[in-house]
Tab-separated table of C-alpha atoms in Angstrom:
chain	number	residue	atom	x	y	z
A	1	UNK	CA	26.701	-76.704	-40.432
A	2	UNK	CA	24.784	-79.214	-38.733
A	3	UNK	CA	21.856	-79.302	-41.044
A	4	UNK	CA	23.874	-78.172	-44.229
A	5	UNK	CA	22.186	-74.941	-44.691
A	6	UNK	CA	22.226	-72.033	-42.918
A	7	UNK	CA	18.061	-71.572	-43.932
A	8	UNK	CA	17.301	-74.731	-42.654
A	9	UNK	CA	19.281	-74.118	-39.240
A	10	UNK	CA	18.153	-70.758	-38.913
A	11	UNK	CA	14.297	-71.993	-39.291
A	12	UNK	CA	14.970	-74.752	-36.515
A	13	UNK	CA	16.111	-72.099	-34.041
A	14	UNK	CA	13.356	-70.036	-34.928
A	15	UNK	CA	11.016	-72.795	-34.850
A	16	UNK	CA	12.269	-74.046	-31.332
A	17	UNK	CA	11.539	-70.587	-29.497
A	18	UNK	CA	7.699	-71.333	-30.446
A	19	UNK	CA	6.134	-72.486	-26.987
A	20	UNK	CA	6.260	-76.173	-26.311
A	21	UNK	CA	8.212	-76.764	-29.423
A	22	UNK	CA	11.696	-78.209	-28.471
A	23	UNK	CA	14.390	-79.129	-30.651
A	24	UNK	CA	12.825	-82.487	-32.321
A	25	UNK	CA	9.819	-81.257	-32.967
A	26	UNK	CA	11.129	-77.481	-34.706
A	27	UNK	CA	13.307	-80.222	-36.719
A	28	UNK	CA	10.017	-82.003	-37.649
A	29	UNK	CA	8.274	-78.479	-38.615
A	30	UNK	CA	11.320	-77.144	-40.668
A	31	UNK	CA	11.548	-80.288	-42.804
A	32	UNK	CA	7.959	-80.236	-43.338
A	33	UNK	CA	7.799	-76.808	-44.342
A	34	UNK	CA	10.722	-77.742	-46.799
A	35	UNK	CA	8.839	-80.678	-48.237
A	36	UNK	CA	5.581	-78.954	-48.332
A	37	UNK	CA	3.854	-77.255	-51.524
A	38	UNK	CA	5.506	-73.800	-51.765
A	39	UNK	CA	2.103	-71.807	-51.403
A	40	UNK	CA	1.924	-73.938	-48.128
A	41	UNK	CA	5.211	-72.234	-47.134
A	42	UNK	CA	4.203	-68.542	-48.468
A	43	UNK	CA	0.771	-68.840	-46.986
A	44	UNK	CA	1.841	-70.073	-43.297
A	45	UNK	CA	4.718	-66.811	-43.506
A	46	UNK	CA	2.022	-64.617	-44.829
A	47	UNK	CA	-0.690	-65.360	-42.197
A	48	UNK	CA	2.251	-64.894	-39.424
A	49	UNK	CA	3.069	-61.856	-40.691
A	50	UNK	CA	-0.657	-60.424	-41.062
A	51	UNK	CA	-1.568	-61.683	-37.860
A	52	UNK	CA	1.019	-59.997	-36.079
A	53	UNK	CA	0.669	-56.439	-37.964
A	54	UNK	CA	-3.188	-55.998	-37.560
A	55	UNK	CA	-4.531	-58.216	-34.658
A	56	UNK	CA	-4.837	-55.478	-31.726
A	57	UNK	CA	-6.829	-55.187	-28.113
A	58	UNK	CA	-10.684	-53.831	-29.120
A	59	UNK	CA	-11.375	-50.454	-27.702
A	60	UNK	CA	-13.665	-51.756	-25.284
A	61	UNK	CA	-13.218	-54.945	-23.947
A	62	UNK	CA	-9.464	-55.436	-24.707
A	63	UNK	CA	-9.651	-59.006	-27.192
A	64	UNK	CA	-7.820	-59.598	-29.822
A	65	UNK	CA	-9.696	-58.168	-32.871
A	66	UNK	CA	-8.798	-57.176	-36.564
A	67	UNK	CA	-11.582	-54.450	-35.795
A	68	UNK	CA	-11.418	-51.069	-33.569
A	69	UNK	CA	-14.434	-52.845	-31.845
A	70	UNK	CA	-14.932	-56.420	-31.527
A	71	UNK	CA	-17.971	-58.100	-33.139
A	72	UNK	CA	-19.033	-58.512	-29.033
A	73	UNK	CA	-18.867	-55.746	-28.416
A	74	UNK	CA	-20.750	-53.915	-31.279
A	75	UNK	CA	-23.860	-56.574	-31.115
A	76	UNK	CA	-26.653	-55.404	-30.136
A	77	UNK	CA	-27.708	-58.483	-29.260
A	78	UNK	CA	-25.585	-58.570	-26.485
A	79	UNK	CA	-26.808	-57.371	-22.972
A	80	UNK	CA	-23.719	-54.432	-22.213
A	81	UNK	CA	-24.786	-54.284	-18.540
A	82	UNK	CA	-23.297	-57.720	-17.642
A	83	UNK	CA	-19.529	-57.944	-17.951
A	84	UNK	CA	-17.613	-61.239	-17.704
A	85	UNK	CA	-14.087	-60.742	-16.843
A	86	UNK	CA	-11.930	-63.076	-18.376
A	87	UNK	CA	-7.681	-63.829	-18.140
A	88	UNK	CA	-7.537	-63.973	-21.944
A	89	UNK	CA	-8.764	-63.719	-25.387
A	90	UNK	CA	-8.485	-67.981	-25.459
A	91	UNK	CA	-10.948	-68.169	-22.416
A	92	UNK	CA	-13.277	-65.679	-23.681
A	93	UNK	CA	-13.842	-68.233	-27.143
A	94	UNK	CA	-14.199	-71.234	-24.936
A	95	UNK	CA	-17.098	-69.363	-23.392
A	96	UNK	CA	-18.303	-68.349	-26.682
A	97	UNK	CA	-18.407	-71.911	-28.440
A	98	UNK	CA	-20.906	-72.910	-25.521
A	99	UNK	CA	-22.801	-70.026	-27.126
A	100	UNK	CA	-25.343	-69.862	-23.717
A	101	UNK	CA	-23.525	-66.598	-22.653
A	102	UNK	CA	-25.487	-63.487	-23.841
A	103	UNK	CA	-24.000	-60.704	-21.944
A	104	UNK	CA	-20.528	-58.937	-22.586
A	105	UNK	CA	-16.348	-59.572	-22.109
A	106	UNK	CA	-13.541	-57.629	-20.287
A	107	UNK	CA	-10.137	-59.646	-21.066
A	108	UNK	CA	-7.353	-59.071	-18.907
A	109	UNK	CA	-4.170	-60.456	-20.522
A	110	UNK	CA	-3.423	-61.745	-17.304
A	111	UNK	CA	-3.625	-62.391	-13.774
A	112	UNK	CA	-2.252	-60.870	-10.327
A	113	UNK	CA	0.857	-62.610	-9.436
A	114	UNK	CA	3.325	-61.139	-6.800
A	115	UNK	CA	5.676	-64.002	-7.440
A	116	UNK	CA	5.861	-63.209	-11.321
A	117	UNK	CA	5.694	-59.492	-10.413
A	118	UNK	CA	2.970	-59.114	-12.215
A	119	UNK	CA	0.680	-56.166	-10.605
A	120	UNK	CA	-2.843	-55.304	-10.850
A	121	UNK	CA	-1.320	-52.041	-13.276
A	122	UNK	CA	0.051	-54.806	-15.829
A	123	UNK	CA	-2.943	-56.250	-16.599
A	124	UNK	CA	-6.245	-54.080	-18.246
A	125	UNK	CA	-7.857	-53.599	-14.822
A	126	UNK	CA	-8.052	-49.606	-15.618
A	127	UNK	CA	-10.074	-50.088	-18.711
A	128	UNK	CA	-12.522	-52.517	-16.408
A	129	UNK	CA	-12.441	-49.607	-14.204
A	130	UNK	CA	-13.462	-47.114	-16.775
A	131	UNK	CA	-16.329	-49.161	-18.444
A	132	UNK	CA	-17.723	-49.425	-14.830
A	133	UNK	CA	-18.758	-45.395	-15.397
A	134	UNK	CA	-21.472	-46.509	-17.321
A	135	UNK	CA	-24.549	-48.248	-16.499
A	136	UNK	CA	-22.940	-52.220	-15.362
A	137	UNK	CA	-25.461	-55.054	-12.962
A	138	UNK	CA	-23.154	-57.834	-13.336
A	139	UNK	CA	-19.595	-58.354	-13.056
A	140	UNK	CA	-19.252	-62.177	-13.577
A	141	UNK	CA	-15.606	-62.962	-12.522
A	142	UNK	CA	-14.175	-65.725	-15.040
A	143	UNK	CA	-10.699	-65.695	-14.505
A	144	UNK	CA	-8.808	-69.287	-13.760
A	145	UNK	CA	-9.246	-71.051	-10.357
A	146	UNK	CA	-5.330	-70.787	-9.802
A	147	UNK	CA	-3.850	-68.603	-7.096
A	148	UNK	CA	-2.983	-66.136	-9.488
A	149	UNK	CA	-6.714	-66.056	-10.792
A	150	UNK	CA	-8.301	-66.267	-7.097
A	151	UNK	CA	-6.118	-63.284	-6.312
A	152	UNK	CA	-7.385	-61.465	-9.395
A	153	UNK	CA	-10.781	-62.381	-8.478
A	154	UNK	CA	-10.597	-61.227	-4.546
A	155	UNK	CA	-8.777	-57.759	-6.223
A	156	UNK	CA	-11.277	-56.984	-8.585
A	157	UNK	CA	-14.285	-57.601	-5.741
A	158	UNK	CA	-13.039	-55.249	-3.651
A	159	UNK	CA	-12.566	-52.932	-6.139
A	160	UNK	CA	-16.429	-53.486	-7.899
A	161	UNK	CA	-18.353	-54.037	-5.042
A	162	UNK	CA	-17.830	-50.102	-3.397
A	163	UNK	CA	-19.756	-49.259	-6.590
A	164	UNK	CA	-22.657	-50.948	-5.577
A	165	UNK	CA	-22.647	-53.607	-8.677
A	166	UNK	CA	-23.132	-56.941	-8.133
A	167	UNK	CA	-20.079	-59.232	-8.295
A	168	UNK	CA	-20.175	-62.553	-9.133
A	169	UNK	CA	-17.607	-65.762	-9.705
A	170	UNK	CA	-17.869	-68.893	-11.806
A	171	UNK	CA	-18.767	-71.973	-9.581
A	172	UNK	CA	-15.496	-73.978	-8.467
A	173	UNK	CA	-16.076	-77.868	-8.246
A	174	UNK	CA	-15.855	-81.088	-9.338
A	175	UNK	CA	-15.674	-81.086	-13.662
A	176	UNK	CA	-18.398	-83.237	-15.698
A	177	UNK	CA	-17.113	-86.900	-15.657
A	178	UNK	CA	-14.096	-86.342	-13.153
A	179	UNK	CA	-13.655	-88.986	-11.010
A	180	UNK	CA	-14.415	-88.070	-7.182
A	181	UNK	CA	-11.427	-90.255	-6.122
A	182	UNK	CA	-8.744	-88.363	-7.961
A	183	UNK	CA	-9.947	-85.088	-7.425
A	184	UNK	CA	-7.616	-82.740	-4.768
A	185	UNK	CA	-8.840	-81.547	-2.199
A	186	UNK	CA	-9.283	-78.376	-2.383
A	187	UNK	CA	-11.761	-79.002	-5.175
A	188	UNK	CA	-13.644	-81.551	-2.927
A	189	UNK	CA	-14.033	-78.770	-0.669
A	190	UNK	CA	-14.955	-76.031	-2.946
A	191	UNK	CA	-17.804	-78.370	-4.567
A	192	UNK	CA	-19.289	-79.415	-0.841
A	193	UNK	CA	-19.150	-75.197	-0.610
A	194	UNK	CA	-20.636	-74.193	-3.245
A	195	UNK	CA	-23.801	-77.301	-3.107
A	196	UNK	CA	-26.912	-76.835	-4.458
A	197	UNK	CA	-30.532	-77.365	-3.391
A	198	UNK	CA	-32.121	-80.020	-5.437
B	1	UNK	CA	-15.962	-65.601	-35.708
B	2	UNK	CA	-14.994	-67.729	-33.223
B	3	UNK	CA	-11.748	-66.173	-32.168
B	4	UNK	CA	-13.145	-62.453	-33.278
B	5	UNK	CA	-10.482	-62.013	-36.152
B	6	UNK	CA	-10.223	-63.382	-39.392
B	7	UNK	CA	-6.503	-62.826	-39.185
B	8	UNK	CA	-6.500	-65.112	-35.835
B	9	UNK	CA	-8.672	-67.849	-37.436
B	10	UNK	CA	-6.147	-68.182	-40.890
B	11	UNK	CA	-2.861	-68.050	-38.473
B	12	UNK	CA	-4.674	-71.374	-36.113
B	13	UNK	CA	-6.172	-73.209	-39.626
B	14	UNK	CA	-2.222	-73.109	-40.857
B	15	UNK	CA	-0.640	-74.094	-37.681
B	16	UNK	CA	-2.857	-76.925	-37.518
B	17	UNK	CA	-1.988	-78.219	-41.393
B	18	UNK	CA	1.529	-78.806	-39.290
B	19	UNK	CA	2.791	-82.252	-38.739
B	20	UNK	CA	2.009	-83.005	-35.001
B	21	UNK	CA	-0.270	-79.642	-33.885
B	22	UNK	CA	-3.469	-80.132	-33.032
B	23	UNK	CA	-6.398	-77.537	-32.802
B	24	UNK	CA	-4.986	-76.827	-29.082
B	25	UNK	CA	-1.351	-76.118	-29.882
B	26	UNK	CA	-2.236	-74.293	-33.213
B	27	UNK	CA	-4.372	-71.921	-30.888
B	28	UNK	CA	-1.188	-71.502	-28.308
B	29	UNK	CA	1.372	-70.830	-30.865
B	30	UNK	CA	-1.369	-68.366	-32.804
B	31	UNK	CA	-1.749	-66.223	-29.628
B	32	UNK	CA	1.873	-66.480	-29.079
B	33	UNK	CA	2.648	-64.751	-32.477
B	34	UNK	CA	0.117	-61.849	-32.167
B	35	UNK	CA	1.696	-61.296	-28.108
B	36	UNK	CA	5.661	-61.597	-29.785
B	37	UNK	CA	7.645	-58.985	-30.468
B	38	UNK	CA	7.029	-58.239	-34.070
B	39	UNK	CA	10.447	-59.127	-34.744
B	40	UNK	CA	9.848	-62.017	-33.703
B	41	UNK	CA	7.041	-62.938	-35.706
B	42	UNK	CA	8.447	-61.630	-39.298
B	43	UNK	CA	11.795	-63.570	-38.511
B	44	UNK	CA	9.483	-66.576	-38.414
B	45	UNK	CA	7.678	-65.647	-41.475
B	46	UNK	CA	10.989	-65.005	-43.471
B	47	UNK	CA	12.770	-67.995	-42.256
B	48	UNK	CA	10.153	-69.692	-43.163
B	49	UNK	CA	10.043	-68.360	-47.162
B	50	UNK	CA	13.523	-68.703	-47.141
B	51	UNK	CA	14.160	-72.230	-46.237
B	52	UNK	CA	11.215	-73.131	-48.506
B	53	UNK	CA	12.547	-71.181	-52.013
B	54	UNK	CA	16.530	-71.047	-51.503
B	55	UNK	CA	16.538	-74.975	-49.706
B	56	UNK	CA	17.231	-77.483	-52.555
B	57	UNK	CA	18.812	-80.907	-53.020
B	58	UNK	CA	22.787	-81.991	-53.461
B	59	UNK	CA	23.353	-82.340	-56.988
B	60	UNK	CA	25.382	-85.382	-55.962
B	61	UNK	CA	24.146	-86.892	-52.771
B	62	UNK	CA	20.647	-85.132	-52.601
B	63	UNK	CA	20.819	-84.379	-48.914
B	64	UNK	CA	19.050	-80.830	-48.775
B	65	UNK	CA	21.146	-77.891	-49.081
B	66	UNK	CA	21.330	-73.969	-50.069
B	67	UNK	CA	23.988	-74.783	-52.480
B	68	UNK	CA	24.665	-76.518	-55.537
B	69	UNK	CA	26.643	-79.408	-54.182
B	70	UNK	CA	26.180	-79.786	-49.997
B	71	UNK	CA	29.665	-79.098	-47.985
B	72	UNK	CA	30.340	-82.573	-47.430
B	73	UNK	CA	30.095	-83.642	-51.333
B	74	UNK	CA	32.661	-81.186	-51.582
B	75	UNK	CA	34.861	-81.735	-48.787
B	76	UNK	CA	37.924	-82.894	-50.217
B	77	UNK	CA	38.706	-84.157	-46.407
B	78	UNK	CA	35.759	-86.804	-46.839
B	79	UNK	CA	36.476	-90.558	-47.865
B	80	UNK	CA	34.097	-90.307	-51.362
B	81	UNK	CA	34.586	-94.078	-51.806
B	82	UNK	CA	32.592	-94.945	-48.910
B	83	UNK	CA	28.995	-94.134	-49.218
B	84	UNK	CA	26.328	-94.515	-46.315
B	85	UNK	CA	22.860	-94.283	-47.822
B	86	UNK	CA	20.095	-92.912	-45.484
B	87	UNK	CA	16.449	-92.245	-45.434
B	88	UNK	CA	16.221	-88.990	-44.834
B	89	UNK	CA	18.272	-85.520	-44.339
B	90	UNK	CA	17.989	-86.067	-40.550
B	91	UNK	CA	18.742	-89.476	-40.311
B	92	UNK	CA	22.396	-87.882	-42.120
B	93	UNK	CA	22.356	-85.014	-39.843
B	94	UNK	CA	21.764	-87.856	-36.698
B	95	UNK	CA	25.166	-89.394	-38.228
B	96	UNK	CA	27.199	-86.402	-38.866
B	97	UNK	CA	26.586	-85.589	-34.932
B	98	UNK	CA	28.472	-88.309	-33.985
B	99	UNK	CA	31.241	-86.761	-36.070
B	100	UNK	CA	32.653	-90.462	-36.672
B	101	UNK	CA	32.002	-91.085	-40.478
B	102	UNK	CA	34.474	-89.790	-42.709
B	103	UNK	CA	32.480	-91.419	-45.907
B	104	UNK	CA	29.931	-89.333	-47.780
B	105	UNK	CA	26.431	-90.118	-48.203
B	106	UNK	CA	23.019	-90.605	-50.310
B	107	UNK	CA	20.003	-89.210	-48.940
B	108	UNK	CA	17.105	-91.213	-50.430
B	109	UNK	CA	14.108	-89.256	-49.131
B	110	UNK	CA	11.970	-91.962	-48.712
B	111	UNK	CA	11.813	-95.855	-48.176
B	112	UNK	CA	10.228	-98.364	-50.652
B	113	UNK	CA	6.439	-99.382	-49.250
B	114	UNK	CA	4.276	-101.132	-50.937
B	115	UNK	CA	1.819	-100.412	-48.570
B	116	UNK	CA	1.800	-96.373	-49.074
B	117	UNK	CA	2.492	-97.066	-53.159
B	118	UNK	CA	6.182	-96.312	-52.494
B	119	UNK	CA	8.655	-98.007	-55.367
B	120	UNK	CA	11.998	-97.641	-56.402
B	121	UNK	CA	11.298	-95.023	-58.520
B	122	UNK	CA	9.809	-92.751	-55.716
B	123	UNK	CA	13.261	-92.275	-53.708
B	124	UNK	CA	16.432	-91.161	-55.194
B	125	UNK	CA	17.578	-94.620	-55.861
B	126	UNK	CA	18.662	-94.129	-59.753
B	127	UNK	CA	21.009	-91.113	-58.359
B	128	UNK	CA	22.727	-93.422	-56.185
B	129	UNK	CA	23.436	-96.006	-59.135
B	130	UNK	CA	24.356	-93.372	-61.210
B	131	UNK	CA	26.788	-92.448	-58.612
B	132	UNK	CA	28.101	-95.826	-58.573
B	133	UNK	CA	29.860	-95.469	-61.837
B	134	UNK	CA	32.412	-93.714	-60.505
B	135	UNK	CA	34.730	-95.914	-57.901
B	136	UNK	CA	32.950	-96.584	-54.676
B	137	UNK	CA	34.741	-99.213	-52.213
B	138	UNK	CA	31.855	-99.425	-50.164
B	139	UNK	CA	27.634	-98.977	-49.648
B	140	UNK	CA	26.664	-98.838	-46.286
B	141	UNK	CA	22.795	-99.214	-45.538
B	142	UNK	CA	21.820	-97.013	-42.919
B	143	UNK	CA	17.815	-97.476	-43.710
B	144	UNK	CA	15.503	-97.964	-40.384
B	145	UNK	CA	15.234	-100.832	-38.756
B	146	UNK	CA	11.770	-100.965	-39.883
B	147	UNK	CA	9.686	-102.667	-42.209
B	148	UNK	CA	10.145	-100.513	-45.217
B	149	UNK	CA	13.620	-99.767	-44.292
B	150	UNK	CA	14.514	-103.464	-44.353
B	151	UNK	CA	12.567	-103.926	-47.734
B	152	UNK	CA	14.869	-101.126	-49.419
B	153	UNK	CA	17.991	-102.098	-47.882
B	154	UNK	CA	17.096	-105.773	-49.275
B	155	UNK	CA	16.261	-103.891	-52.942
B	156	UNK	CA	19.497	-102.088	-52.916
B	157	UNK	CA	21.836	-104.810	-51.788
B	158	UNK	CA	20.648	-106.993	-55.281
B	159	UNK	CA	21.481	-104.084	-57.266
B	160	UNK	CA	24.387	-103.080	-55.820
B	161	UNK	CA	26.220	-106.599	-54.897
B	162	UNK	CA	26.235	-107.859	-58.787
B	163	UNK	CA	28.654	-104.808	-59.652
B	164	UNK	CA	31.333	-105.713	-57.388
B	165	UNK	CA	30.917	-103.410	-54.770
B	166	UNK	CA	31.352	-104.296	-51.034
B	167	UNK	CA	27.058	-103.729	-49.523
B	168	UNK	CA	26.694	-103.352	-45.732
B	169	UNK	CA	24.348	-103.143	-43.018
B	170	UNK	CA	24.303	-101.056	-40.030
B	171	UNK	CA	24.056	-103.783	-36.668
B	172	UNK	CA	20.938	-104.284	-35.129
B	173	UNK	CA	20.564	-105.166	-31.950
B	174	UNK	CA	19.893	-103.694	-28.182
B	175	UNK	CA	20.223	-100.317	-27.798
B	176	UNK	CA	23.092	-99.146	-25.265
B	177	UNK	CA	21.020	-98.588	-21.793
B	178	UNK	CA	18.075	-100.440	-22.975
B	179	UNK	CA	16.772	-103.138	-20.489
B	180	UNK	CA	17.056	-106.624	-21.913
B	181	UNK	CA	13.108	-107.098	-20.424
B	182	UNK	CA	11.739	-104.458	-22.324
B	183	UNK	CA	13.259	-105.060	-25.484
B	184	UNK	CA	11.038	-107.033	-28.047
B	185	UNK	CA	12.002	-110.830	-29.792
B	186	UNK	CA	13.112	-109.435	-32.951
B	187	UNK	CA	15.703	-107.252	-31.808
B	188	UNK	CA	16.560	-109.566	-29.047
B	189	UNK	CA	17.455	-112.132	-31.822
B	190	UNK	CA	19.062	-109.815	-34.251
B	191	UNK	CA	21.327	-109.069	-31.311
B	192	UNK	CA	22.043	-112.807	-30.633
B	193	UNK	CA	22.573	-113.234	-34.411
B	194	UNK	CA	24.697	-110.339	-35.064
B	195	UNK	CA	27.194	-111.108	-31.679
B	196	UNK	CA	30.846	-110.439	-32.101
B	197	UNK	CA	33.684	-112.380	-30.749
B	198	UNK	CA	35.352	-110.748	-27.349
C-alpha cells in the first residue's frame, strides 16, 4: 500500500535484496525503471534472465563462461603450464585488463575460512588438483591478501609443492601512490620483506 | 571479452545505464545474479517487466498506480477538498508515511526549470487545474525547498489564488535535530521569518 501498487512494492523488495542496495536506493532503481523507455525495462529483465540461465563454471579453469571452455583456456596463445589461482571470476578480469599475464587461470569461488565455515571442499580446489596431472611449472597464487586468502594460499602450498611444481605468490606491499604514513602495519612489514635489489 | 561471456558483459552494460551504479557496482550486482538462486534472478527480471507495462498514472491525481484511479483517489475516507501537490510519487509516498494527511493529492512529476527546459507544460500542471473545477477548499504546495521547487510553487500560487481557492506552503525552516551551526543563512532566515507565536 505504501507505494500504491503492489508492482512497484514488489520491485523495491526485490530491488533491495541486490547487494549494497538498501531501501532508498531500490526506491531510486524501481522508479527509474518505471520512468525509463520500455525496451530499457524488457532489455535489463531479459539480460538478467539470460545471464542467469547460460553463464556456467568452464570445464577447466572454473570462470564464468557462456562457453564449455573459456576463451583462456582454449588460446593457444596462452602458456597452459603456468596456472594463476585466483578467488574469483572478478579478479581473474582485473588481471586480464593489465593484459601482461600470458599464462593460464584456476578460479576458486572462494577462500578458506573456518569462521564462515567455509572448507577447502567448498571451494574448486579438486579441479586445481586434477589439472595438476598434467604437465604444470608454475602455480602463481593470486588469491586476496586477507586472512581468508593467506590461509588459502598456505593450503594450496602445501598441497602443490609435494608435486614438485613450483609455487609462487603475488608480492604483498605498499600499492602505487599509497601514502607510507597511512599504510598498517602489517603492510609496512610485508613490503620491507619482500625488498628488492636495485 | 573482458569478463569471458557475452551474457556477463550485456547484464554489467545495463546495470550501469542505472541511476547511481557505476562500472564497479554494475560488476557486483552482475556476478551476484549469475551466483543467485535462479529464482531469484527471474523474480527480478519479472518484477521488473511488470512494474514497467502494468505501472501507470492516477487518472485523477497522476501518482503512479496499477489501477485506473490510485486507492487514495478513491478512498471515500479521504478529505478530496484538500489537495497537497507534490513533485514526485515518492515525495507522496514520504507523506503518506507519516499517516497524518487526510487530503488527497497531485503528483506533478516534475518541477518547472528553466535551466533543464522544464515549463509548465512538462509536469502535470493542466490536470491539477482541471481538477480544480470541481470544489477544492484548499492547495497545499509541498514542492522542494529548492530552486525549481520554489519557482513552481510561485507559478501555481498565481494560477490558483485568482479562483478563490485558499494556496499554501509547507514551512521551511530547521530541520528537527539539525544543529543551528550547520544549518545555512537561507533556511536560518526562513525559520526566523516563518516563527509562530508560543
Amino acid at each position: 500500500m505504501e507505494y500504491f501498487s503492489k508492482d512497484i512494492s514488489r520491485l523495491v523488495a526485490e530491488f533491495s535484496r541486490l547487494p549494497g542496495v538498501g531501501q532508498k536506493s531500490a526506491q531510486r532503481l524501481a522508479f527509474h525503471i518505471i520512468n525509463a523507455p520500455k525496451e530499457q525495462a524488457e532489455s535489463l529483465a531479459e539480460a538478467i534472465t539470460n545471464a542467469r540461465s547460460n553463464v556456467h563454471y568452464c570445464k577447466i579453469c572454473c570462470t564464468l563462461t557462456d562457453q564449455d571452455i573459456c576463451p583462456i583456456c582454449s588460446s593457444e596463445e596462452r602458456n597452459h603450464r603456468q596456472i594463476m589461482v585466483v578467488e574469483n571470476t572478478r579478479d581473474m578480469s582485473a588481471y586480464e585488463r593489465i593484459g601482461k599475464y600470458n599464462g593460464v587461470y584456476h578460479v576458486l569461488h572462494g577462500a578458506i575460512s573456518p569462521m564462515l565455515g567455509i572448507g577447502p571442499d567448498d571451494i574448486r580446489l579438486k579441479e586445481l588438483m586434477a589439472r595438476l596431472q598434467n604437465d604444470v611449472d608454475e602455480v602463481i597464487i593470486a588469491t586476496n591478501s586477507s586472512l581468508e586468502g593467506e590461509t588459502t594460499a598456505t593450503y594450496i602450498t602445501k598441497l602443490v609443492k609435494p608435486l614438485g611444481i613450483k609455487v609462487t605468490r603475488i608480492a604483498s606491499g605498499v600499492p602505487v601512490g599509497g601514502d607510507i604514513e597511512n599504510i598498517d602495519e602489517v603492510t609496512l612489514l610485508r613490503a620491507l620483506d619482500g625488498r628488492i635489489t636495485l
